[in-house]
mmCIF file of C-alpha atoms and ligand atoms in Angstrom:
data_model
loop_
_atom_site.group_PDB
_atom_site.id
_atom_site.type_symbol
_atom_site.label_atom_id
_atom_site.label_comp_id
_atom_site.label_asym_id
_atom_site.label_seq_id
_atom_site.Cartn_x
_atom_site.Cartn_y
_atom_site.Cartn_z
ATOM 1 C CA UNK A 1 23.585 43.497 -15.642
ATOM 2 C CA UNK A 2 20.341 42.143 -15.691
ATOM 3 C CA UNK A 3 18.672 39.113 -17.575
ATOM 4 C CA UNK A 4 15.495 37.377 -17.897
ATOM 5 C CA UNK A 5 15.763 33.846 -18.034
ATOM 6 C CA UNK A 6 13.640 31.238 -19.876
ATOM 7 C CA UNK A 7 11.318 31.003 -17.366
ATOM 8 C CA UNK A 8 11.169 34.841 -16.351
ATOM 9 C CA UNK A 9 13.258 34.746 -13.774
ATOM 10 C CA UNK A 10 15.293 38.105 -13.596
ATOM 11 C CA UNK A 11 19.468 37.497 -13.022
ATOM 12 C CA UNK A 12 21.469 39.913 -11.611
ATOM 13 C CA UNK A 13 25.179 38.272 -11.597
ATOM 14 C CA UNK A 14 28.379 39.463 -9.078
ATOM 15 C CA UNK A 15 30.682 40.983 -10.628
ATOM 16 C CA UNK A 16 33.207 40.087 -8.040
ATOM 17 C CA UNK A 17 32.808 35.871 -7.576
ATOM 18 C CA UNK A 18 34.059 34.585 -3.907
ATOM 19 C CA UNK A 19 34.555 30.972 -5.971
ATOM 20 C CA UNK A 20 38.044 30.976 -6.416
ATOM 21 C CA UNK A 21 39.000 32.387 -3.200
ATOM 22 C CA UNK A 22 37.220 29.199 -1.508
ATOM 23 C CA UNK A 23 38.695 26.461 0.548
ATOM 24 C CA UNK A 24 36.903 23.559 -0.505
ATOM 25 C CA UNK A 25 39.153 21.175 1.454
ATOM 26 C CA UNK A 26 37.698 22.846 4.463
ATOM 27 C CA UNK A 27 33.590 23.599 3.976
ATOM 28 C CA UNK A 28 32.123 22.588 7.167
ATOM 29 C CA UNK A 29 28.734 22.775 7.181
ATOM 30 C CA UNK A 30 26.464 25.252 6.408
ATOM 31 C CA UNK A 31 29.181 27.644 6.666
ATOM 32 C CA UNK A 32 30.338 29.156 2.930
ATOM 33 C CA UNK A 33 27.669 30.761 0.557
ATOM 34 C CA UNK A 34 27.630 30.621 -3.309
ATOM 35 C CA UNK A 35 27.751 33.918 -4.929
ATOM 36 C CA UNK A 36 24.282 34.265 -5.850
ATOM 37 C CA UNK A 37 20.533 33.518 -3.867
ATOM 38 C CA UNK A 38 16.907 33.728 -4.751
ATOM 39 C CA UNK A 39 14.666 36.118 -3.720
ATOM 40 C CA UNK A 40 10.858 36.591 -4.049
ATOM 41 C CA UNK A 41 8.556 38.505 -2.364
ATOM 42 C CA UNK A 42 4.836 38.369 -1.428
ATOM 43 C CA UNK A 43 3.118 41.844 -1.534
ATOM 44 C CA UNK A 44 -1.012 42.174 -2.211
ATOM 45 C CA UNK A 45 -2.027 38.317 -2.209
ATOM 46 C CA UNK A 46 0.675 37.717 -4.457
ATOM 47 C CA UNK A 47 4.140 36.491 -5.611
ATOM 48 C CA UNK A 48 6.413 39.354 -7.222
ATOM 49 C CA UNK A 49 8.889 38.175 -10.139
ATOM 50 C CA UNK A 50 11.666 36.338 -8.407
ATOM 51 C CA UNK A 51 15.063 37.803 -9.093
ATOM 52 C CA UNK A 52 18.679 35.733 -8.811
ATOM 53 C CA UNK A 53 20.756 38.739 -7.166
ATOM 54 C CA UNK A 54 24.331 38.351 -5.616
ATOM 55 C CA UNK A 55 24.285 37.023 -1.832
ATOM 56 C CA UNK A 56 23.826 39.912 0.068
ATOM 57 C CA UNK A 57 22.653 41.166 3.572
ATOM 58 C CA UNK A 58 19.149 42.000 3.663
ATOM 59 C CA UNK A 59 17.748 45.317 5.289
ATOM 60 C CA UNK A 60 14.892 45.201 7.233
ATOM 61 C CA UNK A 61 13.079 47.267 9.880
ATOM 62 C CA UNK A 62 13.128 46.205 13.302
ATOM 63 C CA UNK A 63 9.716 46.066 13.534
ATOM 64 C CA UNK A 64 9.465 43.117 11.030
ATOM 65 C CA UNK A 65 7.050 40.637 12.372
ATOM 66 C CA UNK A 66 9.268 37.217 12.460
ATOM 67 C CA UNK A 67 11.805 38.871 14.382
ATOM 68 C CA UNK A 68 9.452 39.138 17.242
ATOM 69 C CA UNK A 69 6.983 36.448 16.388
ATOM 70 C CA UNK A 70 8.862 33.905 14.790
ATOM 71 C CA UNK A 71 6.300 33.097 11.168
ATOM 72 C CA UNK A 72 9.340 31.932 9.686
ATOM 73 C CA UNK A 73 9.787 28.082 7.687
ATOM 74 C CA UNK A 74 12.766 26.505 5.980
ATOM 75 C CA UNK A 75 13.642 23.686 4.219
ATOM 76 C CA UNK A 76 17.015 21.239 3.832
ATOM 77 C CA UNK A 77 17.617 19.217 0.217
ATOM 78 C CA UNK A 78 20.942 18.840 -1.367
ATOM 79 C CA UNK A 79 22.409 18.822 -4.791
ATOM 80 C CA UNK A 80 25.227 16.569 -6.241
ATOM 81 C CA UNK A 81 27.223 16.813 -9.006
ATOM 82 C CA UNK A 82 27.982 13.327 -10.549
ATOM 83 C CA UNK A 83 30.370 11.513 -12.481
ATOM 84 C CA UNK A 84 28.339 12.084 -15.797
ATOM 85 C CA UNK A 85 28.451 15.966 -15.244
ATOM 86 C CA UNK A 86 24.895 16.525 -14.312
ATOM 87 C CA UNK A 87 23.542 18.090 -11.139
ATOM 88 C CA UNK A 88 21.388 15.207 -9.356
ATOM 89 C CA UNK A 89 18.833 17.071 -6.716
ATOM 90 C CA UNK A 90 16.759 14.549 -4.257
ATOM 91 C CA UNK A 91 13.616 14.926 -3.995
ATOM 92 C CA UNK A 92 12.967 18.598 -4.254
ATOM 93 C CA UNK A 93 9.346 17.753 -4.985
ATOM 94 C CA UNK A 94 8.751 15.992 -1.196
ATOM 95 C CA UNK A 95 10.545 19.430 0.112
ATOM 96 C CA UNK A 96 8.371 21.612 -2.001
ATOM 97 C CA UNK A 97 4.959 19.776 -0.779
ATOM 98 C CA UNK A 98 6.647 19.905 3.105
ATOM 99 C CA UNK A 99 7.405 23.541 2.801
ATOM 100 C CA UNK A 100 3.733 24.050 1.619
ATOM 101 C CA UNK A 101 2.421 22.453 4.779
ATOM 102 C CA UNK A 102 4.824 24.675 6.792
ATOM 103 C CA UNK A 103 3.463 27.362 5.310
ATOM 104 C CA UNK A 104 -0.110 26.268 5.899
ATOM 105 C CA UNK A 105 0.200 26.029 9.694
ATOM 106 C CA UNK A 106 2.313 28.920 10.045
ATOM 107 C CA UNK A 107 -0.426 31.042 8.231
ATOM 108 C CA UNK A 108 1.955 31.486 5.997
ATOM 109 C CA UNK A 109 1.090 31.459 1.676
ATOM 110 C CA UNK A 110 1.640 28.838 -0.442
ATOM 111 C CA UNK A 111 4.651 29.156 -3.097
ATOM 112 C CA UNK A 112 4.207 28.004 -6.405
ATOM 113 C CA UNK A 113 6.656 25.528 -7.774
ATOM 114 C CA UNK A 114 7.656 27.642 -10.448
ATOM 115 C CA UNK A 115 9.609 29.557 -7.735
ATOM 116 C CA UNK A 116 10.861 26.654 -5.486
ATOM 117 C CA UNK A 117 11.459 24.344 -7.971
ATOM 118 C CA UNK A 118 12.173 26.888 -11.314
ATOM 119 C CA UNK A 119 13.747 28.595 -9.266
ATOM 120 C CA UNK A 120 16.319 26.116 -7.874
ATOM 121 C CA UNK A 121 17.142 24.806 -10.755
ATOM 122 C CA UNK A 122 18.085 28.081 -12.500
ATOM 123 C CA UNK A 123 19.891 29.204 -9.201
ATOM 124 C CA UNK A 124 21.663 25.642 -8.946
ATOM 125 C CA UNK A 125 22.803 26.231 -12.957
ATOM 126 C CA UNK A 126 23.911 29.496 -12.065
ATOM 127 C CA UNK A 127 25.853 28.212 -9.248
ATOM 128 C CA UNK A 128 27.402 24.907 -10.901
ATOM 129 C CA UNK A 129 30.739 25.261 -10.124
ATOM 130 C CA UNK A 130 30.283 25.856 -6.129
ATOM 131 C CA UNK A 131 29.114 21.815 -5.907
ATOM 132 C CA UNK A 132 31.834 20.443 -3.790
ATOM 133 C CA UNK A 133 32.764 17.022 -5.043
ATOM 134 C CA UNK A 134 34.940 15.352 -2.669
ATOM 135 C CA UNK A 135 33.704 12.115 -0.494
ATOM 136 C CA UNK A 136 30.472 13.278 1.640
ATOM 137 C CA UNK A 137 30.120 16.827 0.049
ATOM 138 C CA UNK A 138 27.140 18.459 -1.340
ATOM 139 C CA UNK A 139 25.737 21.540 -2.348
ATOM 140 C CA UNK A 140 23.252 22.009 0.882
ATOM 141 C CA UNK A 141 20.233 23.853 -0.229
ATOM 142 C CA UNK A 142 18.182 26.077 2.239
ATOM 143 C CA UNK A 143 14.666 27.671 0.866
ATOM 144 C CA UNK A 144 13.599 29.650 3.731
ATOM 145 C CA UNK A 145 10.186 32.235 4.233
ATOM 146 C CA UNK A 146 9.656 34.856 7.029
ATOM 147 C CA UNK A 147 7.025 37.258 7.338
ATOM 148 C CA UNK A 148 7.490 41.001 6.459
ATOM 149 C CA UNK A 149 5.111 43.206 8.108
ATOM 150 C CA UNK A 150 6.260 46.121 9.801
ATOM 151 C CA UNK A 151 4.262 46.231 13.557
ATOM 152 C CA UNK A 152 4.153 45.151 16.795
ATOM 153 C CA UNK A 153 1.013 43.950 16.824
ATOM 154 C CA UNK A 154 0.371 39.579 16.982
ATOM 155 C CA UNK A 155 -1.064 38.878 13.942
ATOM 156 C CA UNK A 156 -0.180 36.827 10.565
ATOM 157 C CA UNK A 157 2.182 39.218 8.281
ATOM 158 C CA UNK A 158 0.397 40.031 4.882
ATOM 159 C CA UNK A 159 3.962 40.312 3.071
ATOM 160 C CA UNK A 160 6.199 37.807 2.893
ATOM 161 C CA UNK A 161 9.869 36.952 1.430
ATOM 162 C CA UNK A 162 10.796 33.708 0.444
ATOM 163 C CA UNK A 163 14.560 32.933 -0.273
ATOM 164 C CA UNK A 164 17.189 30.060 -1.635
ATOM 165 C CA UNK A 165 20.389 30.544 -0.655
ATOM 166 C CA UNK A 166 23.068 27.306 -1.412
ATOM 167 C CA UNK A 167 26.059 26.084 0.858
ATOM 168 C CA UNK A 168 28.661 23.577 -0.450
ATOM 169 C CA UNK A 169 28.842 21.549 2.566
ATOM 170 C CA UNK A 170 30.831 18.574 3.987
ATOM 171 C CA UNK A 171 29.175 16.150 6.587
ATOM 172 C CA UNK A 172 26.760 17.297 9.453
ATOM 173 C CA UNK A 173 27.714 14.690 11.713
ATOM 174 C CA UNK A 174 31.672 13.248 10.646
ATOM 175 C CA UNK A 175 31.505 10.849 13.761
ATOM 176 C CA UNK A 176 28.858 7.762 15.369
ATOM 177 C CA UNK A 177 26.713 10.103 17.808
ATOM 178 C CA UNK A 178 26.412 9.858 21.332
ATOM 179 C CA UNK A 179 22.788 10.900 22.089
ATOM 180 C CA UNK A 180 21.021 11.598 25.487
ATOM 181 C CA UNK A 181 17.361 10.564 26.634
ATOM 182 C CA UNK A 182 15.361 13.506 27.404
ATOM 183 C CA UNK A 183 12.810 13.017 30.245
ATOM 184 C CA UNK A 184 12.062 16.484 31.176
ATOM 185 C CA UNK A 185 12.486 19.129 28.657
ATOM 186 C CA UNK A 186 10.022 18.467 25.252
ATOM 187 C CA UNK A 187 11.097 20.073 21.873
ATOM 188 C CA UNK A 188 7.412 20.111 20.400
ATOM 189 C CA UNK A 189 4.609 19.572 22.144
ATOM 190 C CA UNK A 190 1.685 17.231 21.311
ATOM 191 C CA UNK A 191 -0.956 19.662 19.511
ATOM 192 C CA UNK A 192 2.200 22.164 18.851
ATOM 193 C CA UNK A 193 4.488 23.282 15.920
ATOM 194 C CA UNK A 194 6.803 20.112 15.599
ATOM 195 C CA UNK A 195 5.379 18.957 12.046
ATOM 196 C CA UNK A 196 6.338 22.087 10.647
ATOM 197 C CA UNK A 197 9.685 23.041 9.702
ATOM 198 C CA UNK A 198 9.379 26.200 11.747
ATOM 199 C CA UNK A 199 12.133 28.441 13.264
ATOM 200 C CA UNK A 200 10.609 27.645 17.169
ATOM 201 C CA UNK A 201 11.420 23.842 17.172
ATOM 202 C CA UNK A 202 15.029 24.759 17.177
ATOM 203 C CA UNK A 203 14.414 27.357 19.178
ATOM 204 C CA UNK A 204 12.894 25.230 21.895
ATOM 205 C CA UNK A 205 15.541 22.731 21.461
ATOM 206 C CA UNK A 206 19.018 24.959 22.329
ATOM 207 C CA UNK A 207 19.153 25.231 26.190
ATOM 208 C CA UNK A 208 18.431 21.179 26.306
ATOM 209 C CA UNK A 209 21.022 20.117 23.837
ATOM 210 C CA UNK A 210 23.355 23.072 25.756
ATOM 211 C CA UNK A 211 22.894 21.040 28.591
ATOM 212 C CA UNK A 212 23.307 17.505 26.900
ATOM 213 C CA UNK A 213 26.396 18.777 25.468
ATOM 214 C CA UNK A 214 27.984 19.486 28.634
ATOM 215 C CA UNK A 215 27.653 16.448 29.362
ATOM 216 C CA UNK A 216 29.427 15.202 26.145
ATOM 217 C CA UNK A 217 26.279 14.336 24.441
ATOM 218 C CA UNK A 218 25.869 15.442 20.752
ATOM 219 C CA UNK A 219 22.228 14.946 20.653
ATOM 220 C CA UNK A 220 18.780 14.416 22.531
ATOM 221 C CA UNK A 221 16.376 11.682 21.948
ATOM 222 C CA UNK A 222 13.107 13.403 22.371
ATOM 223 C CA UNK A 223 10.830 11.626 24.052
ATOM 224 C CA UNK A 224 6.755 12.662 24.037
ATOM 225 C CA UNK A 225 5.528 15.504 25.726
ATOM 226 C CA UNK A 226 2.859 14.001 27.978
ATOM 227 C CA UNK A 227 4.873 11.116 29.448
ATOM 228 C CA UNK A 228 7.973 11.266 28.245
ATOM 229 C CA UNK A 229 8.129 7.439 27.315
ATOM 230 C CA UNK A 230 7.674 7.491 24.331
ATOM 231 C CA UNK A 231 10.172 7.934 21.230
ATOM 232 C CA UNK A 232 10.132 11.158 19.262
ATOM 233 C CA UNK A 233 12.963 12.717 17.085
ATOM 234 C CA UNK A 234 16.149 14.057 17.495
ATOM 235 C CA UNK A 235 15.548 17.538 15.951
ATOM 236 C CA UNK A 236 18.050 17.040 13.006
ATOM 237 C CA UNK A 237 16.654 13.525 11.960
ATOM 238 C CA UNK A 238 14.345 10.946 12.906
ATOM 239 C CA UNK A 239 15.284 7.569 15.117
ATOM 240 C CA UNK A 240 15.456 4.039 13.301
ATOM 241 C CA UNK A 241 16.245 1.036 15.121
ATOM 242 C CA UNK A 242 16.776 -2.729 13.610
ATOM 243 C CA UNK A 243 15.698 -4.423 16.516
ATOM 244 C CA UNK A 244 15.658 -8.501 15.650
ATOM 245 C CA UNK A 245 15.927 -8.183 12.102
ATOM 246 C CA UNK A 246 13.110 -5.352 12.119
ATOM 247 C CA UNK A 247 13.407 -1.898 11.275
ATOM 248 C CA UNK A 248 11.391 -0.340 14.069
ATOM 249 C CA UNK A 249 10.801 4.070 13.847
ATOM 250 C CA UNK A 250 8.599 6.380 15.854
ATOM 251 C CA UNK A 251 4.876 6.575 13.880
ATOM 252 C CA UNK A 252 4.737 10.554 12.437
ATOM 253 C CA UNK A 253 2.541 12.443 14.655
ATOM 254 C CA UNK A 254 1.708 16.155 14.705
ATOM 255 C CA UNK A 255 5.426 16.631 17.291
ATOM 256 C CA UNK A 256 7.421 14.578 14.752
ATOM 257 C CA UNK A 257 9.145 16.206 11.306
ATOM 258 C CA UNK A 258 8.059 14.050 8.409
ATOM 259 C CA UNK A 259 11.527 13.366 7.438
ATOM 260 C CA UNK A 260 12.217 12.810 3.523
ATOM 261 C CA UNK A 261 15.267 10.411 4.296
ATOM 262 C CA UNK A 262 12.938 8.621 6.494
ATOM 263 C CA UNK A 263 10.689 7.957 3.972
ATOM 264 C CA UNK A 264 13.140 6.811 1.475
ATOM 265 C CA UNK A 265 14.592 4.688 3.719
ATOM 266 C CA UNK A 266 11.103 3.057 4.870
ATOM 267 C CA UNK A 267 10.307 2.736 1.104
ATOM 268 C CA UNK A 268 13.647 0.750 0.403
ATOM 269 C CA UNK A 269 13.648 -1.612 3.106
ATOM 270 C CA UNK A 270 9.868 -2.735 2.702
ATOM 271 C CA UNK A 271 11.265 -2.946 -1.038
ATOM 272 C CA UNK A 272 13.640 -4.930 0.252
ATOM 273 C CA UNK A 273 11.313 -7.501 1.882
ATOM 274 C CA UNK A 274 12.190 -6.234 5.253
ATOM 275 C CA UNK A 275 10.035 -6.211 8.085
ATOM 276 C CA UNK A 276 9.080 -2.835 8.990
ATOM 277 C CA UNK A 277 7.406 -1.149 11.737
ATOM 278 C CA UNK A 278 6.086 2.161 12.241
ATOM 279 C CA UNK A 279 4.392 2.580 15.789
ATOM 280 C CA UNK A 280 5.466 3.812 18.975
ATOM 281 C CA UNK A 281 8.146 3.261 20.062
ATOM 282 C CA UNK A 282 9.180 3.416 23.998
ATOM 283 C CA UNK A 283 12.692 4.412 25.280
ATOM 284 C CA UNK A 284 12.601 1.075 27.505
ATOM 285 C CA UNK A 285 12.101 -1.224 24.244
ATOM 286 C CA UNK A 286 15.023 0.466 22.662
ATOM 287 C CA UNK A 287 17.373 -0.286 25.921
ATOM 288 C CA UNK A 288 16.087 -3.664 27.187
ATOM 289 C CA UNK A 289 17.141 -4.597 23.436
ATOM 290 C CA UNK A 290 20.286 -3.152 23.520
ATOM 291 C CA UNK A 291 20.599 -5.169 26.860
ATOM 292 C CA UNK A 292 19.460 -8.305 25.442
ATOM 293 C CA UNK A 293 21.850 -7.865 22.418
ATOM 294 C CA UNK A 294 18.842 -7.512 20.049
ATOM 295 C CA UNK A 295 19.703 -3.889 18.912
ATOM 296 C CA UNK A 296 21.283 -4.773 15.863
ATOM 297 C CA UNK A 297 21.099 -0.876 14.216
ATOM 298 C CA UNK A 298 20.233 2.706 15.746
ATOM 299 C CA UNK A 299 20.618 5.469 13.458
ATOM 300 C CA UNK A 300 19.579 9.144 13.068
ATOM 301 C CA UNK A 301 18.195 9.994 9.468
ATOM 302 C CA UNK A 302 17.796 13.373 7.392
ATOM 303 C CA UNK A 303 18.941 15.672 4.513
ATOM 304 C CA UNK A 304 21.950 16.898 6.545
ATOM 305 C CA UNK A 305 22.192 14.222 8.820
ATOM 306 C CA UNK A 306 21.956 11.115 5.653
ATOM 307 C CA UNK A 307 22.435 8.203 7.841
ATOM 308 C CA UNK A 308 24.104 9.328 11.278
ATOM 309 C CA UNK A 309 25.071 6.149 13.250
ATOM 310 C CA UNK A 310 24.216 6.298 17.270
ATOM 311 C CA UNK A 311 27.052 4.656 19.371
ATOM 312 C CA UNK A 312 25.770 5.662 22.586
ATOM 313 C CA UNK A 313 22.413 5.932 24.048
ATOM 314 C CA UNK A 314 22.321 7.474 27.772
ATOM 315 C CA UNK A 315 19.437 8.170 30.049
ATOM 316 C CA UNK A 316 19.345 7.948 33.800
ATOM 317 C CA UNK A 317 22.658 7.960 33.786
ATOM 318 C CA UNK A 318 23.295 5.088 32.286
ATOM 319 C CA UNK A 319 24.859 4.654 29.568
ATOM 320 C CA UNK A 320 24.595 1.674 26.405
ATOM 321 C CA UNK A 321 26.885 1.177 24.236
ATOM 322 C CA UNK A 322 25.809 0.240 20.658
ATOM 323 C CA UNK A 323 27.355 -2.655 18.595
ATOM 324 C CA UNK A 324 30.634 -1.222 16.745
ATOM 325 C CA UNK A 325 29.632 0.716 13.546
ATOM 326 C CA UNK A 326 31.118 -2.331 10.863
ATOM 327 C CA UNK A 327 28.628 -4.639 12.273
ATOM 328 C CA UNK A 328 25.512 -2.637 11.192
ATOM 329 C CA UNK A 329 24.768 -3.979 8.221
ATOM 330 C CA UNK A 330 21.738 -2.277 7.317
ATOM 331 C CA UNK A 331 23.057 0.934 7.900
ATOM 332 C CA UNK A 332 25.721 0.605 5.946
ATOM 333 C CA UNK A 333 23.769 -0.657 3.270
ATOM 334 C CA UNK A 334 20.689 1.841 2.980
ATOM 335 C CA UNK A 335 23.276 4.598 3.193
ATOM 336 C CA UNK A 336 25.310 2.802 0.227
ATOM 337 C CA UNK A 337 22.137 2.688 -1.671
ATOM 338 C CA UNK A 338 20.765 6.857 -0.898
ATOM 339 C CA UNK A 339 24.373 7.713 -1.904
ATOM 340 C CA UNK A 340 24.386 5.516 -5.316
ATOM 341 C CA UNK A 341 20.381 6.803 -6.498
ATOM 342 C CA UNK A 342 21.427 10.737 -5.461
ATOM 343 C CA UNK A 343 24.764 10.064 -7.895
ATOM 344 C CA UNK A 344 22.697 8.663 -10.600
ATOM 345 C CA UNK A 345 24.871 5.555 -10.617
ATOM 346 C CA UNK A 346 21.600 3.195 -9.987
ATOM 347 C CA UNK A 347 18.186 3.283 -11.743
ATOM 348 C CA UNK A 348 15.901 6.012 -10.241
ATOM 349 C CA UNK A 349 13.252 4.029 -9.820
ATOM 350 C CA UNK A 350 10.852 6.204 -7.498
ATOM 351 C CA UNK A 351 11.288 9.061 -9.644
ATOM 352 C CA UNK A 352 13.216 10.671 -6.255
ATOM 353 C CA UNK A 353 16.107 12.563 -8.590
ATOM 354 C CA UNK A 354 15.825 15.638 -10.694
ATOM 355 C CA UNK A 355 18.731 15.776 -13.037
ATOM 356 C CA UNK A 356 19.629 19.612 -14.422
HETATM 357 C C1 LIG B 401 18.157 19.084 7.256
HETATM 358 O O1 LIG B 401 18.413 17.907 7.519
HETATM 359 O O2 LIG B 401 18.232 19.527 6.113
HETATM 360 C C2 LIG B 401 17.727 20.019 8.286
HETATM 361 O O3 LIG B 401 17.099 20.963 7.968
HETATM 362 C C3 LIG B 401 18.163 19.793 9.672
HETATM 363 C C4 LIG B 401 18.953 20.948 10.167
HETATM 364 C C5 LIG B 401 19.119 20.814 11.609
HETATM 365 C C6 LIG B 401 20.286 21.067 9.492
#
C-alpha cells in the first residue's frame, strides 16, 4: 500500500521481504539487493515525485538512448550501522556535489538533494535491517542516472531516471593487490570523460584489466594518455605512495576521479603534520624507490576499495615486491582512523558523517 512520507516521498513496501532468506555470512560484493530502491524520473525540465517501490526489473524500450550512447553516471558511498544503533553514512554530501558534476559533463540535469540525500536517508530507514554488521561489511550504496529518450538519433536525452538501489556488501578487495603498469592501453584520455563517474571509463577499462588478469594481475596502474609516464588511477581508487616519510598521490586532472577517500585521507595526514604531496607522479619514481627501499606505503583508495594495500607492482616485466603489509604503518593507521569516524566511535570533526 502506498504512503507519503514526511518529506513527500511516496512508499510502496514488498509484501514478500527477501531479508530473512539472506546469507549474510556470504555477501560478496555488490551482489544481494535490499528489498526496496528509489526511483525518480525527469520528464518536461523537471523532477517527478520520487517513489520507494520494491526492487524490481525495469522495462524499457530498446531504443532508450544510454543503451546505445552511454549518458549514464553513478555514484559509490556506504552506510554503517554502529554500536550505538544509528546508521552512520560518509560523506553523502561530497557524492551528491560529484554526481552533480557528472551530470554536468554528461549533459545530464542536476538532482536536487532532497532526492539524493532525502531520499537516501528515507530509503536507508526503510532498509535498516539489510546493514550487514560483521568485520568489513557495509551497506554499499549505488545512486545511478541514465537517459530515457526513445531514438536513435545522437543527441542529449530530455528524460531522465535517476535511481538508489542498496547492497549489503563485504570487502571489494579481501587480499594486498598485485597491480600491473599500463604503457599502452589509456582508460581516460586527457580532455576525455575520466573526471566523471560515467559508465565509459569502465567500459574502456575491461579488455586491459582482461588482459592484466591473465597475467595474474588484479589491477592496472594507469598511466597518462600522452606519454604514458605519468601516474593516473587505478579505476576503482586512486594511488598513494609514502615515499621517505611523504605521502606522495597523482595531482586530480580532468583523466583522474576525484576520489572522496582520497580526500579524507589527504585531509588527515596534513592534519596529522605529515608531509604531503600532490603532483605528478612518474611510474619510474615509484620503482627506483621501491628499489632504493624508500617505498615505505603503496595503497589504492576509494568507497569500495577503503584502503586496498598494493604488494606487487609489475611493468616491463618486472616485477617489485612491496614491503610486507604489517610494516605499513600509515596504512594501517589512516584505515584504523576512516573505520573509527564512519562508526561514530571518534569525534566527527569535518562534519564527514550523517547519522539517521
Ligand atoms: C566505489 O568505490 O564506490 C566505486 O564506485 C568503484 C567501483 C569500481 C566499485
Amino acid at each position: 500500500m502506498g504512503m507519503i512520507s514526511a518529506n513527500q516521498i511516496e512508499i510502496h513496501k514488498t509484501t514478500s521481504s527477501r531479508l530473512s532468506q539472506t546469507d549474510f555470512h556470504n555477501l560478496g560484493f555488490g551482489k544481494i539487493f535490499s528489498d526496496h530502491m528509489l526511483v525518480c524520473d525527469y520528464h518536461n525540465g523537471a523532477w517527478e515525485k520520487p517513489q520507494i517501490v520494491p526492487f524490481q526489473n525495469l522495462s524499457l524500450s530498446p531504443a532508450t538512448n544510454f543503451i546505445h550512447y552511454g549518458q549514464s553516471i553513478f555514484e559509490g558511498l556506504k552506510a554503517f550501522k554502529c554500536e550505538d544503533g544509528k546508521i552512520r553514512v560518509f560523506r553523502p554530501d561530497a557524492n551528491f556535489n560529484r554526481m552533480n558534476l557528472s551530470a554536468e559533463r554528461l549533459c545530464m540535469p542536476q538532482i536536487p538533494k532532497e532526492i539524493f540525500i532525502d531520499g537516501l536517508k528515507e530509503l536507508l530507514l526503510l532498509e535498516k535491517d539489510w546493514i550487514p554488521t560483521a568485520e568489513g561489511s557495509s551497506m554499499y550504496i549505488r545512486p545511478f542516472m541514465f537517459s530515457l529518450d526513445e531514438e536513435i538519433r545522437v543527441r542529449a536525452s530530455d528524460t531522465y531516471k535517476f535511481m538508489i538501489i542498496l547492497s549489503p556488501s563485504g570487502k571489494y578487495y579481501a587480499a594486498p593487490v598485485k597491480v600491473l603498469v599500463e604503457r599502452q592501453y589509456v582508460r581516460a584520455p586527457k580532455g576525455g570523460l575520466g573526471a566523471a563517474k560515467t559508465a565509459a571509463n569502465y567500459a574502456a577499462s575491461l579488455y586491459p584489466a582482461k588482459l592484466a588478469q591473465q597475467k595474474g594481475y588484479d589491477q592496472l596502474i594507469w598511466t597518462d594518455s600522452t606519454e604514458h609516464r605519468y601516474i593516473e588511477e587505478a579505476g576503482t581508487m586512486n594511488f598513494m605512495f609514502v615515499i621517505n616519510d611523504t605521502l606522495v598521490t597523482p595531482v586530480l586532472n580532468d583523466s583522474i576521479l576525484a576520489g572522496i577517500t582520497r580526500d579524507s585521507i589527504l585531509t588527515l595526514a596534513r592534519e596529522w603534520g605529515m608531509k604531503v604531496e600532490e603532483r605528478k607522479v612518474s611510474i619510474e619514481e615509484v620503482l627506483q624507490a621501491a628499489e632504493k627501499g624508500l617505498l615505505q606505503d603503496a595503497f589504492g583508495s576509494g568507497t569500495a576499495a577503503v584502503v586496498s594495500p598494493i604488494a606487487v607492482i609489475s611493468d616491463q616485466g618486472k616485477e617489485y615486491v612491496l614491503p610486507p603489509v604489517e610494516s605499513r604503518s600509515f596504512s594501517l593507521k589512516i584505515a584504523e582512523e576512516l573505520k573509527k569516524i564512519r562508526m561514530g566511535l571518534t569525534p566527527d570533526t569535518h562534519g564527514w558523517v550523517t547519522t539517521i
